[in-house]
Amino acid sequence: MVTDVDADFTKRLPKIELHAHLTGSITPQCLHEIWTQRKLSEPDLALEDPLRVLSKDQRWNIVTFFPVFSQYIYELCSTPASILYSTNAVLQDFKDDGVVYLELRTTPRSSASISKDSYVASILDCIRDFPERAAMPTYLILSIDRRNTAAQAMETVDLAIKYRSRGVVGVELCGDPSKGDVSTFREAFGKAESHDLKIALHFAEISSQGLELELNTLLSYHPDRLGHVIHVPEFIKQEIIGRGIGVELCVSCNVQAQMIEGGVEDHHFGSWKDSSCPIALCTDDVGIFGSTLSNEYLLVAKSFDLKAMDLIRLYERSIEMIFSGEKEKGRLREILVGQEKNLTPASS
Ligand code: IMP
Ligand code: ZN
């Protein structure tokens, strides 16, 4: 069987993005523009050109990947102006790729010129003021980093509660999977749950000693969605399926950062696609891995022989995973109505 879809089709396909880190979604070109501006006013700026740091030839792995944020992009985008500029660009890029619903996630951070609270408020302002908001409703998930203390995690949950009425729909756990002890966050996720915030967790990204204990601890936080799900023992996979937890799959990220062995055709999308779980293809960090959501759909279509109708079904399957509620779900289902002509593959 040969797929009947091409890049044009996957661009036209309406898409739902549920696992995208704001800072990881900034393109090298946008970072370059910020860098150029800063260089004008700060000629001694000691940061290298992002086009070199994030060049296409760069090979990532789980060790080289995380310092790009903590030691480079955060330094570059530390001012309110650069945060607003890059957030706007990220929203525009997702919109231009045909995303019709977006849940962005970000770790509240502070610098000399911005507090965590004003960081979150500024991003929500940006989302509110985005001119194409009606065509791409966007919600925010606040991230707890695995290196956080219990108090810092609680601060993030409190910010999520505070800004809920402005579009924060949940909290999540991210960061270098080799760092931290996830049991630190029990109270924070407990509070999030008791305030009806949704919970997403990065899950089983690396195989490590004590992994089963960690995964069981994470499952005890009653997550609504899990990201990556790579090194998952069969009994835990069955638990996830039994609970019907939504699974966020980030194919290019896992391949390019060498989190799985082999290429796209070896990705565990192949086994999850036939499970009864809601699943969603997601980009994770399109700014770093350079693969848009349209391209992720195209890659799986080619590698797993999926037809246009299979991709439409994938879209429908991810609707069930969104955090913002039934009204948006209804809108996302409606989008397909009357699209038969627009979604006919070019080759048919
Ligand atoms: P931010 O939260 O908007 O600043 O986005 C960057 C952050 O997302 C990084 O510092 C990481 O903590 C997190 N992140 C990005 N990609 C991954 C991943 O693949 N696994 C875990 N955490 C990630
Ligand atoms: Zn992620």
PDB file of N, CA, C and O in Angstrom, residues 167-233:
ATOM      1  N   GLY A 167      -7.259  31.405  30.732  1.00  0.00           N
ATOM      2  CA  GLY A 167      -6.902  30.406  29.711  1.00  0.00           C
ATOM      3  C   GLY A 167      -5.824  29.423  30.090  1.00  0.00           C
ATOM      4  O   GLY A 167      -5.339  28.680  29.237  1.00  0.00           O
ATOM      5  N   VAL A 168      -5.442  29.382  31.384  1.00  0.00           N
ATOM      6  CA  VAL A 168      -4.536  28.307  31.801  1.00  0.00           C
ATOM      7  C   VAL A 168      -5.404  27.081  32.098  1.00  0.00           C
ATOM      8  O   VAL A 168      -6.344  27.155  32.892  1.00  0.00           O
ATOM      9  N   VAL A 169      -5.106  25.973  31.416  1.00  0.00           N
ATOM     10  CA  VAL A 169      -5.978  24.796  31.554  1.00  0.00           C
ATOM     11  C   VAL A 169      -5.347  23.664  32.364  1.00  0.00           C
ATOM     12  O   VAL A 169      -6.028  22.723  32.740  1.00  0.00           O
ATOM     13  N   GLY A 170      -4.042  23.747  32.610  1.00  0.00           N
ATOM     14  CA  GLY A 170      -3.448  22.645  33.351  1.00  0.00           C
ATOM     15  C   GLY A 170      -2.007  22.910  33.731  1.00  0.00           C
ATOM     16  O   GLY A 170      -1.456  23.981  33.465  1.00  0.00           O
ATOM     17  N   VAL A 171      -1.415  21.893  34.357  1.00  0.00           N
ATOM     18  CA  VAL A 171       0.007  21.937  34.697  1.00  0.00           C
ATOM     19  C   VAL A 171       0.655  20.663  34.169  1.00  0.00           C
ATOM     20  O   VAL A 171      -0.026  19.657  33.931  1.00  0.00           O
ATOM     21  N   GLU A 172       1.944  20.729  33.993  1.00  0.00           N
ATOM     22  CA  GLU A 172       2.651  19.550  33.479  1.00  0.00           C
ATOM     23  C   GLU A 172       4.017  19.431  34.122  1.00  0.00           C
ATOM     24  O   GLU A 172       4.506  20.379  34.750  1.00  0.00           O
ATOM     25  N   LEU A 173       4.637  18.261  33.941  1.00  0.00           N
ATOM     26  CA  LEU A 173       5.998  18.036  34.440  1.00  0.00           C
ATOM     27  C   LEU A 173       6.920  17.793  33.254  1.00  0.00           C
ATOM     28  O   LEU A 173       6.643  16.936  32.410  1.00  0.00           O
ATOM     29  N   CYS A 174       8.005  18.578  33.195  1.00  0.00           N
ATOM     30  CA  CYS A 174       8.951  18.416  32.083  1.00  0.00           C
ATOM     31  C   CYS A 174      10.377  18.554  32.607  1.00  0.00           C
ATOM     32  O   CYS A 174      10.610  18.528  33.806  1.00  0.00           O
ATOM     33  N   GLY A 175      11.313  18.715  31.698  1.00  0.00           N
ATOM     34  CA  GLY A 175      12.706  18.918  32.087  1.00  0.00           C
ATOM     35  C   GLY A 175      13.541  17.668  31.907  1.00  0.00           C
ATOM     36  O   GLY A 175      13.024  16.596  31.561  1.00  0.00           O
ATOM     37  N   ASP A 176      14.831  17.818  32.153  1.00  0.00           N
ATOM     38  CA  ASP A 176      15.795  16.735  31.944  1.00  0.00           C
ATOM     39  C   ASP A 176      15.371  15.486  32.730  1.00  0.00           C
ATOM     40  O   ASP A 176      15.344  15.501  33.965  1.00  0.00           O
ATOM     41  N   PRO A 177      15.054  14.396  32.024  1.00  0.00           N
ATOM     42  CA  PRO A 177      14.528  13.207  32.712  1.00  0.00           C
ATOM     43  C   PRO A 177      15.546  12.502  33.595  1.00  0.00           C
ATOM     44  O   PRO A 177      15.183  11.624  34.386  1.00  0.00           O
ATOM     45  N   SER A 178      16.821  12.897  33.469  1.00  0.00           N
ATOM     46  CA  SER A 178      17.809  12.259  34.350  1.00  0.00           C
ATOM     47  C   SER A 178      17.937  13.010  35.681  1.00  0.00           C
ATOM     48  O   SER A 178      18.689  12.612  36.562  1.00  0.00           O
ATOM     49  N   LYS A 179      17.194  14.102  35.812  1.00  0.00           N
ATOM     50  CA  LYS A 179      17.316  14.932  37.018  1.00  0.00           C
ATOM     51  C   LYS A 179      16.067  14.811  37.911  1.00  0.00           C
ATOM     52  O   LYS A 179      14.975  14.571  37.426  1.00  0.00           O
ATOM     53  N   GLY A 180      16.282  15.029  39.185  1.00  0.00           N
ATOM     54  CA  GLY A 180      15.153  15.195  40.107  1.00  0.00           C
ATOM     55  C   GLY A 180      14.495  13.896  40.552  1.00  0.00           C
ATOM     56  O   GLY A 180      14.759  12.821  40.019  1.00  0.00           O
ATOM     57  N   ASP A 181      13.646  14.048  41.552  1.00  0.00           N
ATOM     58  CA  ASP A 181      12.888  12.927  42.095  1.00  0.00           C
ATOM     59  C   ASP A 181      11.418  13.331  41.995  1.00  0.00           C
ATOM     60  O   ASP A 181      10.985  14.295  42.648  1.00  0.00           O
ATOM     61  N   VAL A 182      10.665  12.590  41.180  1.00  0.00           N
ATOM     62  CA  VAL A 182       9.305  13.047  40.887  1.00  0.00           C
ATOM     63  C   VAL A 182       8.383  13.023  42.114  1.00  0.00           C
ATOM     64  O   VAL A 182       7.338  13.682  42.119  1.00  0.00           O
ATOM     65  N   SER A 183       8.790  12.280  43.153  1.00  0.00           N
ATOM     66  CA  SER A 183       7.921  12.250  44.336  1.00  0.00           C
ATOM     67  C   SER A 183       7.890  13.619  45.050  1.00  0.00           C
ATOM     68  O   SER A 183       6.995  13.882  45.855  1.00  0.00           O
ATOM     69  N   THR A 184       8.842  14.478  44.709  1.00  0.00           N
ATOM     70  CA  THR A 184       8.877  15.850  45.258  1.00  0.00           C
ATOM     71  C   THR A 184       7.580  16.609  44.960  1.00  0.00           C
ATOM     72  O   THR A 184       7.216  17.542  45.684  1.00  0.00           O
ATOM     73  N   PHE A 185       6.905  16.201  43.875  1.00  0.00           N
ATOM     74  CA  PHE A 185       5.802  17.038  43.380  1.00  0.00           C
ATOM     75  C   PHE A 185       4.408  16.532  43.764  1.00  0.00           C
ATOM     76  O   PHE A 185       3.408  16.985  43.214  1.00  0.00           O
ATOM     77  N   ARG A 186       4.377  15.578  44.699  1.00  0.00           N
ATOM     78  CA  ARG A 186       3.076  14.973  45.058  1.00  0.00           C
ATOM     79  C   ARG A 186       2.060  16.030  45.509  1.00  0.00           C
ATOM     80  O   ARG A 186       0.928  16.069  45.041  1.00  0.00           O
ATOM     81  N   GLU A 187       2.506  16.889  46.390  1.00  0.00           N
ATOM     82  CA  GLU A 187       1.577  17.886  46.939  1.00  0.00           C
ATOM     83  C   GLU A 187       1.111  18.866  45.855  1.00  0.00           C
ATOM     84  O   GLU A 187      -0.064  19.232  45.784  1.00  0.00           O
ATOM     85  N   ALA A 188       2.076  19.259  45.011  1.00  0.00           N
ATOM     86  CA  ALA A 188       1.739  20.232  43.955  1.00  0.00           C
ATOM     87  C   ALA A 188       0.700  19.657  42.993  1.00  0.00           C
ATOM     88  O   ALA A 188      -0.315  20.305  42.689  1.00  0.00           O
ATOM     89  N   PHE A 189       0.921  18.420  42.538  1.00  0.00           N
ATOM     90  CA  PHE A 189      -0.060  17.842  41.605  1.00  0.00           C
ATOM     91  C   PHE A 189      -1.382  17.527  42.318  1.00  0.00           C
ATOM     92  O   PHE A 189      -2.450  17.595  41.724  1.00  0.00           O
ATOM     93  N   GLY A 190      -1.274  17.204  43.615  1.00  0.00           N
ATOM     94  CA  GLY A 190      -2.507  16.986  44.390  1.00  0.00           C
ATOM     95  C   GLY A 190      -3.334  18.263  44.444  1.00  0.00           C
ATOM     96  O   GLY A 190      -4.562  18.239  44.281  1.00  0.00           O
ATOM     97  N   LYS A 191      -2.671  19.381  44.656  1.00  0.00           N
ATOM     98  CA  LYS A 191      -3.401  20.657  44.701  1.00  0.00           C
ATOM     99  C   LYS A 191      -3.987  20.978  43.323  1.00  0.00           C
ATOM    100  O   LYS A 191      -5.129  21.439  43.218  1.00  0.00           O
ATOM    101  N   ALA A 192      -3.203  20.726  42.275  1.00  0.00           N
ATOM    102  CA  ALA A 192      -3.703  20.989  40.913  1.00  0.00           C
ATOM    103  C   ALA A 192      -4.978  20.182  40.674  1.00  0.00           C
ATOM    104  O   ALA A 192      -5.994  20.698  40.194  1.00  0.00           O
ATOM    105  N   GLU A 193      -4.936  18.914  41.054  1.00  0.00           N
ATOM    106  CA  GLU A 193      -6.107  18.051  40.830  1.00  0.00           C
ATOM    107  C   GLU A 193      -7.302  18.547  41.636  1.00  0.00           C
ATOM    108  O   GLU A 193      -8.427  18.605  41.127  1.00  0.00           O
ATOM    109  N   SER A 194      -7.041  18.955  42.872  1.00  0.00           N
ATOM    110  CA  SER A 194      -8.168  19.379  43.712  1.00  0.00           C
ATOM    111  C   SER A 194      -8.778  20.686  43.210  1.00  0.00           C
ATOM    112  O   SER A 194      -9.902  21.026  43.565  1.00  0.00           O
ATOM    113  N   HIS A 195      -8.033  21.406  42.373  1.00  0.00           N
ATOM    114  CA  HIS A 195      -8.594  22.630  41.764  1.00  0.00           C
ATOM    115  C   HIS A 195      -9.064  22.372  40.338  1.00  0.00           C
ATOM    116  O   HIS A 195      -9.237  23.319  39.560  1.00  0.00           O
ATOM    117  N   ASP A 196      -9.212  21.100  40.003  1.00  0.00           N
ATOM    118  CA  ASP A 196      -9.711  20.720  38.671  1.00  0.00           C
ATOM    119  C   ASP A 196      -8.844  21.208  37.525  1.00  0.00           C
ATOM    120  O   ASP A 196      -9.354  21.440  36.419  1.00  0.00           O
ATOM    121  N   LEU A 197      -7.559  21.382  37.793  1.00  0.00           N
ATOM    122  CA  LEU A 197      -6.651  21.653  36.675  1.00  0.00           C
ATOM    123  C   LEU A 197      -6.305  20.305  36.041  1.00  0.00           C
ATOM    124  O   LEU A 197      -6.214  19.289  36.734  1.00  0.00           O
ATOM    125  N   LYS A 198      -6.094  20.296  34.744  1.00  0.00           N
ATOM    126  CA  LYS A 198      -5.689  19.066  34.072  1.00  0.00           C
ATOM    127  C   LYS A 198      -4.196  18.837  34.307  1.00  0.00           C
ATOM    128  O   LYS A 198      -3.447  19.791  34.562  1.00  0.00           O
ATOM    129  N   ILE A 199      -3.794  17.569  34.187  1.00  0.00           N
ATOM    130  CA  ILE A 199      -2.400  17.214  34.458  1.00  0.00           C
ATOM    131  C   ILE A 199      -1.803  16.440  33.281  1.00  0.00           C
ATOM    132  O   ILE A 199      -2.380  15.446  32.817  1.00  0.00           O
ATOM    133  N   ALA A 200      -0.647  16.918  32.800  1.00  0.00           N
ATOM    134  CA  ALA A 200       0.108  16.205  31.758  1.00  0.00           C
ATOM    135  C   ALA A 200       1.507  15.934  32.313  1.00  0.00           C
ATOM    136  O   ALA A 200       2.041  16.756  33.062  1.00  0.00           O
ATOM    137  N   LEU A 201       2.058  14.805  31.965  1.00  0.00           N
ATOM    138  CA  LEU A 201       3.387  14.462  32.500  1.00  0.00           C
ATOM    139  C   LEU A 201       4.280  13.910  31.402  1.00  0.00           C
ATOM    140  O   LEU A 201       3.836  13.070  30.605  1.00  0.00           O
ATOM    141  N   HIS A 202       5.535  14.367  31.351  1.00  0.00           N
ATOM    142  CA  HIS A 202       6.521  13.695  30.509  1.00  0.00           C
ATOM    143  C   HIS A 202       6.769  12.337  31.153  1.00  0.00           C
ATOM    144  O   HIS A 202       6.971  12.256  32.376  1.00  0.00           O
ATOM    145  N   PHE A 203       6.793  11.296  30.348  1.00  0.00           N
ATOM    146  CA  PHE A 203       6.701   9.948  30.919  1.00  0.00           C
ATOM    147  C   PHE A 203       7.634   8.989  30.177  1.00  0.00           C
ATOM    148  O   PHE A 203       7.547   8.836  28.959  1.00  0.00           O
ATOM    149  N   ALA A 204       8.529   8.377  30.931  1.00  0.00           N
ATOM    150  CA  ALA A 204       9.387   7.304  30.392  1.00  0.00           C
ATOM    151  C   ALA A 204      10.194   7.742  29.171  1.00  0.00           C
ATOM    152  O   ALA A 204      10.255   7.036  28.170  1.00  0.00           O
ATOM    153  N   GLU A 205      10.836   8.905  29.290  1.00  0.00           N
ATOM    154  CA  GLU A 205      11.658   9.376  28.168  1.00  0.00           C
ATOM    155  C   GLU A 205      12.984   8.622  28.082  1.00  0.00           C
ATOM    156  O   GLU A 205      13.534   8.463  27.004  1.00  0.00           O
ATOM    157  N   ILE A 206      13.534   8.264  29.239  1.00  0.00           N
ATOM    158  CA  ILE A 206      14.776   7.489  29.213  1.00  0.00           C
ATOM    159  C   ILE A 206      14.608   6.248  30.084  1.00  0.00           C
ATOM    160  O   ILE A 206      13.784   6.228  30.998  1.00  0.00           O
ATOM    161  N   SER A 207      15.419   5.273  29.764  1.00  0.00           N
ATOM    162  CA  SER A 207      15.371   4.063  30.571  1.00  0.00           C
ATOM    163  C   SER A 207      16.395   4.245  31.692  1.00  0.00           C
ATOM    164  O   SER A 207      17.559   4.530  31.431  1.00  0.00           O
ATOM    165  N   SER A 208      15.946   4.149  32.925  1.00  0.00           N
ATOM    166  CA  SER A 208      16.892   4.394  34.020  1.00  0.00           C
ATOM    167  C   SER A 208      16.597   3.439  35.164  1.00  0.00           C
ATOM    168  O   SER A 208      15.535   2.814  35.205  1.00  0.00           O
ATOM    169  N   GLN A 209      17.554   3.379  36.071  1.00  0.00           N
ATOM    170  CA  GLN A 209      17.333   2.564  37.253  1.00  0.00           C
ATOM    171  C   GLN A 209      16.185   3.188  38.038  1.00  0.00           C
ATOM    172  O   GLN A 209      16.100   4.421  38.115  1.00  0.00           O
ATOM    173  N   GLY A 210      15.301   2.387  38.555  1.00  0.00           N
ATOM    174  CA  GLY A 210      14.196   2.945  39.338  1.00  0.00           C
ATOM    175  C   GLY A 210      13.074   3.488  38.475  1.00  0.00           C
ATOM    176  O   GLY A 210      12.183   4.186  38.956  1.00  0.00           O
ATOM    177  N   LEU A 211      13.118   3.154  37.168  1.00  0.00           N
ATOM    178  CA  LEU A 211      12.106   3.702  36.253  1.00  0.00           C
ATOM    179  C   LEU A 211      10.685   3.273  36.649  1.00  0.00           C
ATOM    180  O   LEU A 211       9.778   4.103  36.679  1.00  0.00           O
ATOM    181  N   GLU A 212      10.530   1.990  36.997  1.00  0.00           N
ATOM    182  CA  GLU A 212       9.170   1.510  37.312  1.00  0.00           C
ATOM    183  C   GLU A 212       8.569   2.256  38.501  1.00  0.00           C
ATOM    184  O   GLU A 212       7.408   2.627  38.487  1.00  0.00           O
ATOM    185  N   LEU A 213       9.421   2.477  39.501  1.00  0.00           N
ATOM    186  CA  LEU A 213       8.958   3.208  40.682  1.00  0.00           C
ATOM    187  C   LEU A 213       8.535   4.617  40.267  1.00  0.00           C
ATOM    188  O   LEU A 213       7.479   5.121  40.671  1.00  0.00           O
ATOM    189  N   GLU A 214       9.365   5.241  39.426  1.00  0.00           N
ATOM    190  CA  GLU A 214       9.048   6.603  38.969  1.00  0.00           C
ATOM    191  C   GLU A 214       7.723   6.612  38.195  1.00  0.00           C
ATOM    192  O   GLU A 214       6.860   7.479  38.418  1.00  0.00           O
ATOM    193  N   LEU A 215       7.551   5.641  37.303  1.00  0.00           N
ATOM    194  CA  LEU A 215       6.329   5.645  36.488  1.00  0.00           C
ATOM    195  C   LEU A 215       5.097   5.412  37.363  1.00  0.00           C
ATOM    196  O   LEU A 215       4.046   6.024  37.160  1.00  0.00           O
ATOM    197  N   ASN A 216       5.240   4.540  38.341  1.00  0.00           N
ATOM    198  CA  ASN A 216       4.097   4.304  39.242  1.00  0.00           C
ATOM    199  C   ASN A 216       3.771   5.560  40.058  1.00  0.00           C
ATOM    200  O   ASN A 216       2.608   5.876  40.294  1.00  0.00           O
ATOM    201  N   THR A 217       4.821   6.260  40.482  1.00  0.00           N
ATOM    202  CA  THR A 217       4.595   7.516  41.218  1.00  0.00           C
ATOM    203  C   THR A 217       3.859   8.509  40.315  1.00  0.00           C
ATOM    204  O   THR A 217       2.878   9.142  40.727  1.00  0.00           O
ATOM    205  N   LEU A 218       4.342   8.634  39.070  1.00  0.00           N
ATOM    206  CA  LEU A 218       3.702   9.582  38.152  1.00  0.00           C
ATOM    207  C   LEU A 218       2.238   9.201  37.906  1.00  0.00           C
ATOM    208  O   LEU A 218       1.349  10.066  37.885  1.00  0.00           O
ATOM    209  N   LEU A 219       1.978   7.909  37.752  1.00  0.00           N
ATOM    210  CA  LEU A 219       0.584   7.494  37.515  1.00  0.00           C
ATOM    211  C   LEU A 219      -0.298   7.776  38.730  1.00  0.00           C
ATOM    212  O   LEU A 219      -1.506   8.003  38.594  1.00  0.00           O
ATOM    213  N   SER A 220       0.326   7.801  39.913  1.00  0.00           N
ATOM    214  CA  SER A 220      -0.467   8.076  41.118  1.00  0.00           C
ATOM    215  C   SER A 220      -0.917   9.538  41.181  1.00  0.00           C
ATOM    216  O   SER A 220      -1.731   9.907  42.025  1.00  0.00           O
ATOM    217  N   TYR A 221      -0.392  10.380  40.294  1.00  0.00           N
ATOM    218  CA  TYR A 221      -0.827  11.788  40.239  1.00  0.00           C
ATOM    219  C   TYR A 221      -2.064  11.968  39.345  1.00  0.00           C
ATOM    220  O   TYR A 221      -2.454  13.088  39.053  1.00  0.00           O
ATOM    221  N   HIS A 222      -2.612  10.856  38.877  1.00  0.00           N
ATOM    222  CA  HIS A 222      -3.825  10.873  38.048  1.00  0.00           C
ATOM    223  C   HIS A 222      -3.698  11.755  36.804  1.00  0.00           C
ATOM    224  O   HIS A 222      -4.505  12.662  36.591  1.00  0.00           O
ATOM    225  N   PRO A 223      -2.666  11.500  36.005  1.00  0.00           N
ATOM    226  CA  PRO A 223      -2.489  12.338  34.815  1.00  0.00           C
ATOM    227  C   PRO A 223      -3.616  12.136  33.798  1.00  0.00           C
ATOM    228  O   PRO A 223      -4.155  11.037  33.665  1.00  0.00           O
ATOM    229  N   ASP A 224      -3.946  13.222  33.114  1.00  0.00           N
ATOM    230  CA  ASP A 224      -4.917  13.144  32.020  1.00  0.00           C
ATOM    231  C   ASP A 224      -4.214  12.796  30.716  1.00  0.00           C
ATOM    232  O   ASP A 224      -4.832  12.242  29.802  1.00  0.00           O
ATOM    233  N   ARG A 225      -2.933  13.206  30.636  1.00  0.00           N
ATOM    234  CA  ARG A 225      -2.182  12.897  29.414  1.00  0.00           C
ATOM    235  C   ARG A 225      -0.730  12.595  29.766  1.00  0.00           C
ATOM    236  O   ARG A 225      -0.203  13.119  30.754  1.00  0.00           O
ATOM    237  N   LEU A 226      -0.108  11.783  28.930  1.00  0.00           N
ATOM    238  CA  LEU A 226       1.303  11.446  29.114  1.00  0.00           C
ATOM    239  C   LEU A 226       2.058  11.736  27.827  1.00  0.00           C
ATOM    240  O   LEU A 226       1.575  11.428  26.734  1.00  0.00           O
ATOM    241  N   GLY A 227       3.264  12.317  27.983  1.00  0.00           N
ATOM    242  CA  GLY A 227       4.070  12.647  26.803  1.00  0.00           C
ATOM    243  C   GLY A 227       5.193  11.655  26.593  1.00  0.00           C
ATOM    244  O   GLY A 227       5.814  11.191  27.545  1.00  0.00           O
ATOM    245  N   HIS A 228       5.432  11.296  25.366  1.00  0.00           N
ATOM    246  CA  HIS A 228       6.545  10.459  24.899  1.00  0.00           C
ATOM    247  C   HIS A 228       6.321   8.964  25.084  1.00  0.00           C
ATOM    248  O   HIS A 228       6.431   8.205  24.136  1.00  0.00           O
ATOM    249  N   VAL A 229       6.095   8.510  26.324  1.00  0.00           N
ATOM    250  CA  VAL A 229       5.841   7.086  26.647  1.00  0.00           C
ATOM    251  C   VAL A 229       6.755   6.126  25.869  1.00  0.00           C
ATOM    252  O   VAL A 229       6.283   5.246  25.153  1.00  0.00           O
ATOM    253  N   ILE A 230       8.044   6.277  26.056  1.00  0.00           N
ATOM    254  CA  ILE A 230       8.990   5.469  25.266  1.00  0.00           C
ATOM    255  C   ILE A 230       9.329   4.148  25.979  1.00  0.00           C
ATOM    256  O   ILE A 230       9.046   3.070  25.461  1.00  0.00           O
ATOM    257  N   HIS A 231       9.914   4.259  27.157  1.00  0.00           N
ATOM    258  CA  HIS A 231      10.421   3.047  27.831  1.00  0.00           C
ATOM    259  C   HIS A 231       9.369   2.518  28.809  1.00  0.00           C
ATOM    260  O   HIS A 231       9.580   2.493  30.025  1.00  0.00           O
ATOM    261  N   VAL A 232       8.256   2.098  28.257  1.00  0.00           N
ATOM    262  CA  VAL A 232       7.124   1.726  29.112  1.00  0.00           C
ATOM    263  C   VAL A 232       6.986   0.198  29.184  1.00  0.00           C
ATOM    264  O   VAL A 232       6.731  -0.452  28.174  1.00  0.00           O
ATOM    265  N   PRO A 233       7.154  -0.383  30.381  1.00  0.00           N
ATOM    266  CA  PRO A 233       6.942  -1.828  30.506  1.00  0.00           C
ATOM    267  C   PRO A 233       5.501  -2.184  30.126  1.00  0.00           C
ATOM    268  O   PRO A 233       4.592  -1.365  30.302  1.00  0.00           O
TER     269      PRO A 233
END
